[in-house]
XYZ file of N, CA and C in Angstrom:
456
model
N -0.069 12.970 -1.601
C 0.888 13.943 -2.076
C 2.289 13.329 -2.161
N 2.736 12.557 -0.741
C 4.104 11.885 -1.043
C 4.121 11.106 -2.201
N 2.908 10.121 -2.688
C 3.321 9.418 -3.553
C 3.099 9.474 -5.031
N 2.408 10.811 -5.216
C 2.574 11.943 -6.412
C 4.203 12.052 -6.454
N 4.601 12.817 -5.450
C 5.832 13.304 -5.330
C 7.421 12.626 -6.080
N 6.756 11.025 -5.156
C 7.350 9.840 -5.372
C 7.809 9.366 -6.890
N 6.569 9.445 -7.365
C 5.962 9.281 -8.901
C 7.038 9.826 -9.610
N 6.884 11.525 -9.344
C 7.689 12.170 -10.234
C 8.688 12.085 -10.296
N 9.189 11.978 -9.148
C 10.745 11.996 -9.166
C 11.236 10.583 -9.411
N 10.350 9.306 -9.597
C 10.849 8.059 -10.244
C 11.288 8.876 -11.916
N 9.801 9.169 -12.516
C 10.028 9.202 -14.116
C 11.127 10.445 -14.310
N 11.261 11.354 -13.618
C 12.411 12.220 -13.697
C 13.652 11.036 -13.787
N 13.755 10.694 -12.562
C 15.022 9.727 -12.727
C 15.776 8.934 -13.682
N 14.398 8.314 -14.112
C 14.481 7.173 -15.141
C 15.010 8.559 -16.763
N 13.707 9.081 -16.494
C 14.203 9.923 -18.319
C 15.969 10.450 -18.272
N 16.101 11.202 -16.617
C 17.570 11.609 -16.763
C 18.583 10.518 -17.106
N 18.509 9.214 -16.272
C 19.480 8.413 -16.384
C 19.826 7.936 -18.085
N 17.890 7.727 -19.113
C 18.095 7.386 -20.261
C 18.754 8.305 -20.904
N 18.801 9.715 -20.605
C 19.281 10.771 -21.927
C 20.801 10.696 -21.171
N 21.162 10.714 -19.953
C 22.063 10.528 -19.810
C 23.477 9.621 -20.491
N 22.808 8.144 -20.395
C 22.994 6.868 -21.147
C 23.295 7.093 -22.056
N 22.327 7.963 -23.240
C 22.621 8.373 -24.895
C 23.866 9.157 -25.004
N 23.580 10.112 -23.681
C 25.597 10.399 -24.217
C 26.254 10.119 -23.253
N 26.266 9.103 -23.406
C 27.259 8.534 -22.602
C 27.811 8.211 -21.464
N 27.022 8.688 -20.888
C 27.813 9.275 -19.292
C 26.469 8.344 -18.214
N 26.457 7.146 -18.061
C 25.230 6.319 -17.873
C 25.337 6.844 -15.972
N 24.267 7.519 -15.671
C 23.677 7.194 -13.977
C 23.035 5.826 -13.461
N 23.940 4.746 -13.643
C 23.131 3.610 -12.978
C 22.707 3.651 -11.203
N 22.612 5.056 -10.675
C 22.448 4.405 -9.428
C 20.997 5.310 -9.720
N 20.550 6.043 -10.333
C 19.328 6.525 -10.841
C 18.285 5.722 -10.626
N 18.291 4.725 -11.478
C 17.611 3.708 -11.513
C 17.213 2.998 -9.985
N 18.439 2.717 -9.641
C 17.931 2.089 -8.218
C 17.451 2.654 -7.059
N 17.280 4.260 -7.367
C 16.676 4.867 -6.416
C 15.295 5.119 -7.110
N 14.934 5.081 -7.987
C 14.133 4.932 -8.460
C 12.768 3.470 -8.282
N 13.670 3.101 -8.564
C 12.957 1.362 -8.104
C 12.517 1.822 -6.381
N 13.646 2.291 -5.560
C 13.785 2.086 -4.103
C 12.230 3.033 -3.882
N 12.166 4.182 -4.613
C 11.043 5.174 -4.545
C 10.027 4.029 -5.028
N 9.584 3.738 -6.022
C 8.405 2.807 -6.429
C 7.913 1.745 -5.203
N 8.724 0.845 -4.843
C 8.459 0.722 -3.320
C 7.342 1.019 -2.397
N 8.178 2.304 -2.099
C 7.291 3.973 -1.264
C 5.815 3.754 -1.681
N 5.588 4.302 -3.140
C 5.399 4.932 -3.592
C 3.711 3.606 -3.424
N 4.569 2.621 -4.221
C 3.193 1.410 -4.432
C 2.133 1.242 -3.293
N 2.907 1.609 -1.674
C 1.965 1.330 -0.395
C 1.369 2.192 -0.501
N 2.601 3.712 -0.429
C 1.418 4.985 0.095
C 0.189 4.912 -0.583
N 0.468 4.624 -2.100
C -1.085 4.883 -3.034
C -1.566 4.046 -2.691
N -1.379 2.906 -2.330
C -2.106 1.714 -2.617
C -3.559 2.163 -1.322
N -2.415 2.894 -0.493
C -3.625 3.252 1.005
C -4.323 4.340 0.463
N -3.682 5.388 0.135
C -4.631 6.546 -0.487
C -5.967 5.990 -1.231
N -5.776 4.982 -1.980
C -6.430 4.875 -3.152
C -7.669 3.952 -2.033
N -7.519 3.304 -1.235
C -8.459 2.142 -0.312
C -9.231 3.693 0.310
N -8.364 4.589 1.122
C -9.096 5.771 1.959
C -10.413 5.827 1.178
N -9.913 6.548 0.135
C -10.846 7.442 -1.241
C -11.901 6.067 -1.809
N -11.650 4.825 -1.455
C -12.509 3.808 -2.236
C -12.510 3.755 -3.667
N -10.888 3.660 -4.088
C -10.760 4.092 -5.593
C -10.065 2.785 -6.098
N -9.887 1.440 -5.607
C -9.531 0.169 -5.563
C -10.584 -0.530 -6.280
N -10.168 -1.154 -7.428
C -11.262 -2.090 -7.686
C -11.941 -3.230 -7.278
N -13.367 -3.400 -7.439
C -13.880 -4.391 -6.826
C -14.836 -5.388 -7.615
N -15.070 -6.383 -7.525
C -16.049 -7.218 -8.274
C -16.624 -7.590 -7.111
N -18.410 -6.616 -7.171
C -19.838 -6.993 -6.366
C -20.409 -7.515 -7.240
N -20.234 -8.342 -8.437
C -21.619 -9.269 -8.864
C -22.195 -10.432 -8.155
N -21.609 -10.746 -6.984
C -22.571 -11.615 -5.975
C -22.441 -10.895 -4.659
N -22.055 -9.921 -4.288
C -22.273 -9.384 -2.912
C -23.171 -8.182 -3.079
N -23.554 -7.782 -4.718
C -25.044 -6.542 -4.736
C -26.355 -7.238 -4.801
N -26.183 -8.890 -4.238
C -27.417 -9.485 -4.359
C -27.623 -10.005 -3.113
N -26.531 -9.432 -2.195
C -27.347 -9.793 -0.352
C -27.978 -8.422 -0.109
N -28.474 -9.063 0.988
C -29.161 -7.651 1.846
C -27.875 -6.578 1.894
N -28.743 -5.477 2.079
C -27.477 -4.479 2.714
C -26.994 -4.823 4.512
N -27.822 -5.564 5.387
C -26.718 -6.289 6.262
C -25.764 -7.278 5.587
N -26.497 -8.079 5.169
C -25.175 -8.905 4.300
C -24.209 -8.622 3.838
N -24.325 -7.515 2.781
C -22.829 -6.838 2.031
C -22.113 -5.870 3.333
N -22.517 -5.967 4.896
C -21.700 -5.075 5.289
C -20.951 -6.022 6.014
N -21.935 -7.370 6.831
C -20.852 -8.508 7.213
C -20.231 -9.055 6.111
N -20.043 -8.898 5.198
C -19.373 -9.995 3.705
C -17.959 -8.625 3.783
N -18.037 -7.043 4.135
C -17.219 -6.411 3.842
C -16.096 -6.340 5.315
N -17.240 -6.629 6.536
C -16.260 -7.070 7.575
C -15.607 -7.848 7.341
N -16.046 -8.846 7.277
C -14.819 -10.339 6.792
C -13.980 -10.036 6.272
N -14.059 -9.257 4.987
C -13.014 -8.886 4.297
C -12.073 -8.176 4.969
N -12.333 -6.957 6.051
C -11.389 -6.391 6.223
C -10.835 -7.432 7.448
N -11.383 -7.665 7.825
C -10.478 -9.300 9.157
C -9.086 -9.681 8.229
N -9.554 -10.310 7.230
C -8.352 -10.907 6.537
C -7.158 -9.948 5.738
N -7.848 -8.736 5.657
C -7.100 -7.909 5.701
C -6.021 -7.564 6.906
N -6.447 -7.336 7.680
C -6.314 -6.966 9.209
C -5.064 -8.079 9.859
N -5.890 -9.264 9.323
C -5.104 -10.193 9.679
C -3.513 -10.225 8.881
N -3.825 -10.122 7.591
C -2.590 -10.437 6.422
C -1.464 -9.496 7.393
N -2.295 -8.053 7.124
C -1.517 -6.672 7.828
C -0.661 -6.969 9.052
N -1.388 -7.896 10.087
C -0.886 -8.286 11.138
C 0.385 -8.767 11.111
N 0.244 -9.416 10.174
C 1.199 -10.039 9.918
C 2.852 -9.819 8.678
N 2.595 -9.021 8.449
C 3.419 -8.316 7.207
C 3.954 -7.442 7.956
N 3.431 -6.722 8.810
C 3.925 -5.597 9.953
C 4.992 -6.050 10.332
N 5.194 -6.828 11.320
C 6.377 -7.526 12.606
C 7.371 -7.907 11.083
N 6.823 -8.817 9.811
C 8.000 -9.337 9.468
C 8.605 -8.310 8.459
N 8.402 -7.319 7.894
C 8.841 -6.736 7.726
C 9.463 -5.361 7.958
N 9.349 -5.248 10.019
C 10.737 -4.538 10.343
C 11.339 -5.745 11.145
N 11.008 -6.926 10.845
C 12.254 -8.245 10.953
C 13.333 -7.954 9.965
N 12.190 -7.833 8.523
C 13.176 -8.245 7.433
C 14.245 -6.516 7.498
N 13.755 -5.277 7.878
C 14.533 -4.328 7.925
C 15.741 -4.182 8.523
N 15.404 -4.993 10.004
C 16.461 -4.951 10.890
C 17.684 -6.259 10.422
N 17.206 -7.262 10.065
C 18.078 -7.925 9.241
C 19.094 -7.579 8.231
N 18.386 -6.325 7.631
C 19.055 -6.315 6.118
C 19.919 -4.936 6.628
N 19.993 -4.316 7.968
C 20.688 -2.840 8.006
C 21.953 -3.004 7.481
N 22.711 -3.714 7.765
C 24.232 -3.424 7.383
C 23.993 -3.795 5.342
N 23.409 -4.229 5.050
C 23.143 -4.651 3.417
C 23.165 -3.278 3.099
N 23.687 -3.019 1.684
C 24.198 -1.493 1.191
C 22.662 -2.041 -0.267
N 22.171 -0.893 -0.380
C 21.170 -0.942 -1.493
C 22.017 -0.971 -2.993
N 21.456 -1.894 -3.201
C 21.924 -2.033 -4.578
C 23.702 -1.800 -4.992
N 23.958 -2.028 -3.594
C 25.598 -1.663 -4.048
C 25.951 -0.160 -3.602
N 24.859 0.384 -3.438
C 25.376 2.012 -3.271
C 25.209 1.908 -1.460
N 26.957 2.196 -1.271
C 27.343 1.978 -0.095
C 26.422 2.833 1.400
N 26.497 4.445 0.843
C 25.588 5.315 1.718
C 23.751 4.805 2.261
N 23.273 3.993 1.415
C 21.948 3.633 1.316
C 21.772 2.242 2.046
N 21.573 1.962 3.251
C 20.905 0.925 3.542
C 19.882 0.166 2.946
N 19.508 -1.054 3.128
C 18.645 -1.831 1.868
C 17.628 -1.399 3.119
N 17.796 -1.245 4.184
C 16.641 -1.240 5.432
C 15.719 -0.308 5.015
N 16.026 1.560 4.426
C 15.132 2.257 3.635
C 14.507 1.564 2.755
N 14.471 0.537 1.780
C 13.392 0.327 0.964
C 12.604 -0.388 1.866
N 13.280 -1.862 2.709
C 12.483 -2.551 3.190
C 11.512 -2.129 4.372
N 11.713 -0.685 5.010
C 10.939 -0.271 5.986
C 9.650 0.080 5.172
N 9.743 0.060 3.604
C 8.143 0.608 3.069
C 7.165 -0.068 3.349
N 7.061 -1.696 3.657
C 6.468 -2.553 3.679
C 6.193 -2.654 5.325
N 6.679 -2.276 6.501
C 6.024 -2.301 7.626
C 5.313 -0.659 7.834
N 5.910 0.265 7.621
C 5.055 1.779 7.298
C 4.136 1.643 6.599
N 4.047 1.470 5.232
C 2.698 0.692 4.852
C 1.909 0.180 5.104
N 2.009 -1.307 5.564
C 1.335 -1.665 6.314
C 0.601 -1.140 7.271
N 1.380 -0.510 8.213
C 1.007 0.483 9.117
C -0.149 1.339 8.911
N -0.112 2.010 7.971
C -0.567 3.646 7.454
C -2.144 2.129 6.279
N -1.774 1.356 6.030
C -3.105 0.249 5.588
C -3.899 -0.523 7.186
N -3.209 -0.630 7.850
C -3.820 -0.829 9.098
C -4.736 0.189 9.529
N -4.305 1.147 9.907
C -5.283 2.347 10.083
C -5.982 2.618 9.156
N -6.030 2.652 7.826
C -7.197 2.659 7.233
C -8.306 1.588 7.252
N -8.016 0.302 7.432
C -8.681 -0.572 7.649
C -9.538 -0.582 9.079
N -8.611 0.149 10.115
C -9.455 0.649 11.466
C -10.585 1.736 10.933
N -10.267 2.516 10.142
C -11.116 3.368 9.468
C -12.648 3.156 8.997
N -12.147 1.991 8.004
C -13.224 1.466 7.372
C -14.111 0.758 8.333
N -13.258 -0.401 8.971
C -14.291 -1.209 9.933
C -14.849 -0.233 11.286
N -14.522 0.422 11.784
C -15.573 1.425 12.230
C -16.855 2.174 11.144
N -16.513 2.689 10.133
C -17.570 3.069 9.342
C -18.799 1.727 9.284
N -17.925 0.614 8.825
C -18.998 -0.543 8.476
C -19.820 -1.197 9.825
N -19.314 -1.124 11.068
C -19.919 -1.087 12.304
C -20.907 -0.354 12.660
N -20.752 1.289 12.295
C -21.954 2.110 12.508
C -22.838 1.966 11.088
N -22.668 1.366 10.228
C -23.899 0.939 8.664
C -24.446 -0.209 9.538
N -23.829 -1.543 10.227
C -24.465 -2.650 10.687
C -25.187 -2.008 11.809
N -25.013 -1.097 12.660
C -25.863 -0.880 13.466
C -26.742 0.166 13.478
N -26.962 0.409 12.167
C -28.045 1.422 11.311
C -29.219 0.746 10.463
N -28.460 -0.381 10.036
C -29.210 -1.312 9.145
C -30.221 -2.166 9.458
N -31.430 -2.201 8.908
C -32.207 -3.024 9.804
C -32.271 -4.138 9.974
N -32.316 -5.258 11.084
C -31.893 -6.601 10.940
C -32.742 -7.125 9.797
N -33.553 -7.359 8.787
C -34.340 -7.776 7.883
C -34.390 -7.073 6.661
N -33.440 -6.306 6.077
C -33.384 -5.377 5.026
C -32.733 -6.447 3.623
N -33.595 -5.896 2.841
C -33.515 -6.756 1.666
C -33.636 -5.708 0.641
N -32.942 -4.995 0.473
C -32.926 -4.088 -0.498
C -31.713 -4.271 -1.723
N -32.518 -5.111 -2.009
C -32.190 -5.850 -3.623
C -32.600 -5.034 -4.917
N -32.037 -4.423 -5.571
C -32.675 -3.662 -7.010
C -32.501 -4.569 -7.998
């Protein structure tokens, strides 16, 4: 829902600032809150969209292991996930706390630290989904039978 929300009020922004522009009267800080929302906007979905399993994927060599196989081939995956996450977390409320006194884009009221906190909240809110998933794929491996070859 936030990043519906997000959405709209980018392309609101953007159309006001353009008709604005045409007569004359240009909102350039429109824009940069706009951008600052896209940000937001790119994690929250990006997690929504992993929750729902709405992320694309290429299985043309992982729908030809066993179904134990494709669930350790999907653990791994989320490890390095897990791992990346691990790591994107800490440095980006490094990079937040670094950048507090930095004014966004010039607009004095706005810390640059609001955009850059999207990327450790994110992370965050992708961490827990990834706890999500790798519990689901834990109880499939320990459902699955050690010798299952269910290849179509």
């Amino acid at each position: 829902m936030v990043a519906r929300v997000f959405l709209v009020v980018m392309v609101l922004l953007v159309f006001f600032a353009a008709v604005a522009r045409l007569a004359g009267a240009p909102l350039n800080w429109a824009l940069d809150i706009a951008t600052a929302l896209f940000a937001w906007a790119c994690l929250i979905a990006g997690d929504v969209a992993w929750r729902h399993d709405r992320l694309m994927c290429v299985d043309i060599l992982t729908t030809r292991l066993s179904e134990r196989g494709q669930i350790v081939f999907r653990l791994v995956n989320h490890a390095i996930i897990v791992a990346f996450l691990l790591y994107v977390i800490p440095t980006g409320v490094w990079l937040s706390w670094v950048s507090r006194a930095r004014s966004f884009q010039g607009i004095p009221e706005i810390s640059y630290s609001w955009v850059t906190m999207s990327m450790p909240i994110g992370g965050l809110l992708l961490l827990a989904t990834a706890a999500i998933k790798i519990r689901g794929e834990l109880r499939l491996l320990s459902a699955a039978p050690a010798g299952s070859a269910d290849r179509d």
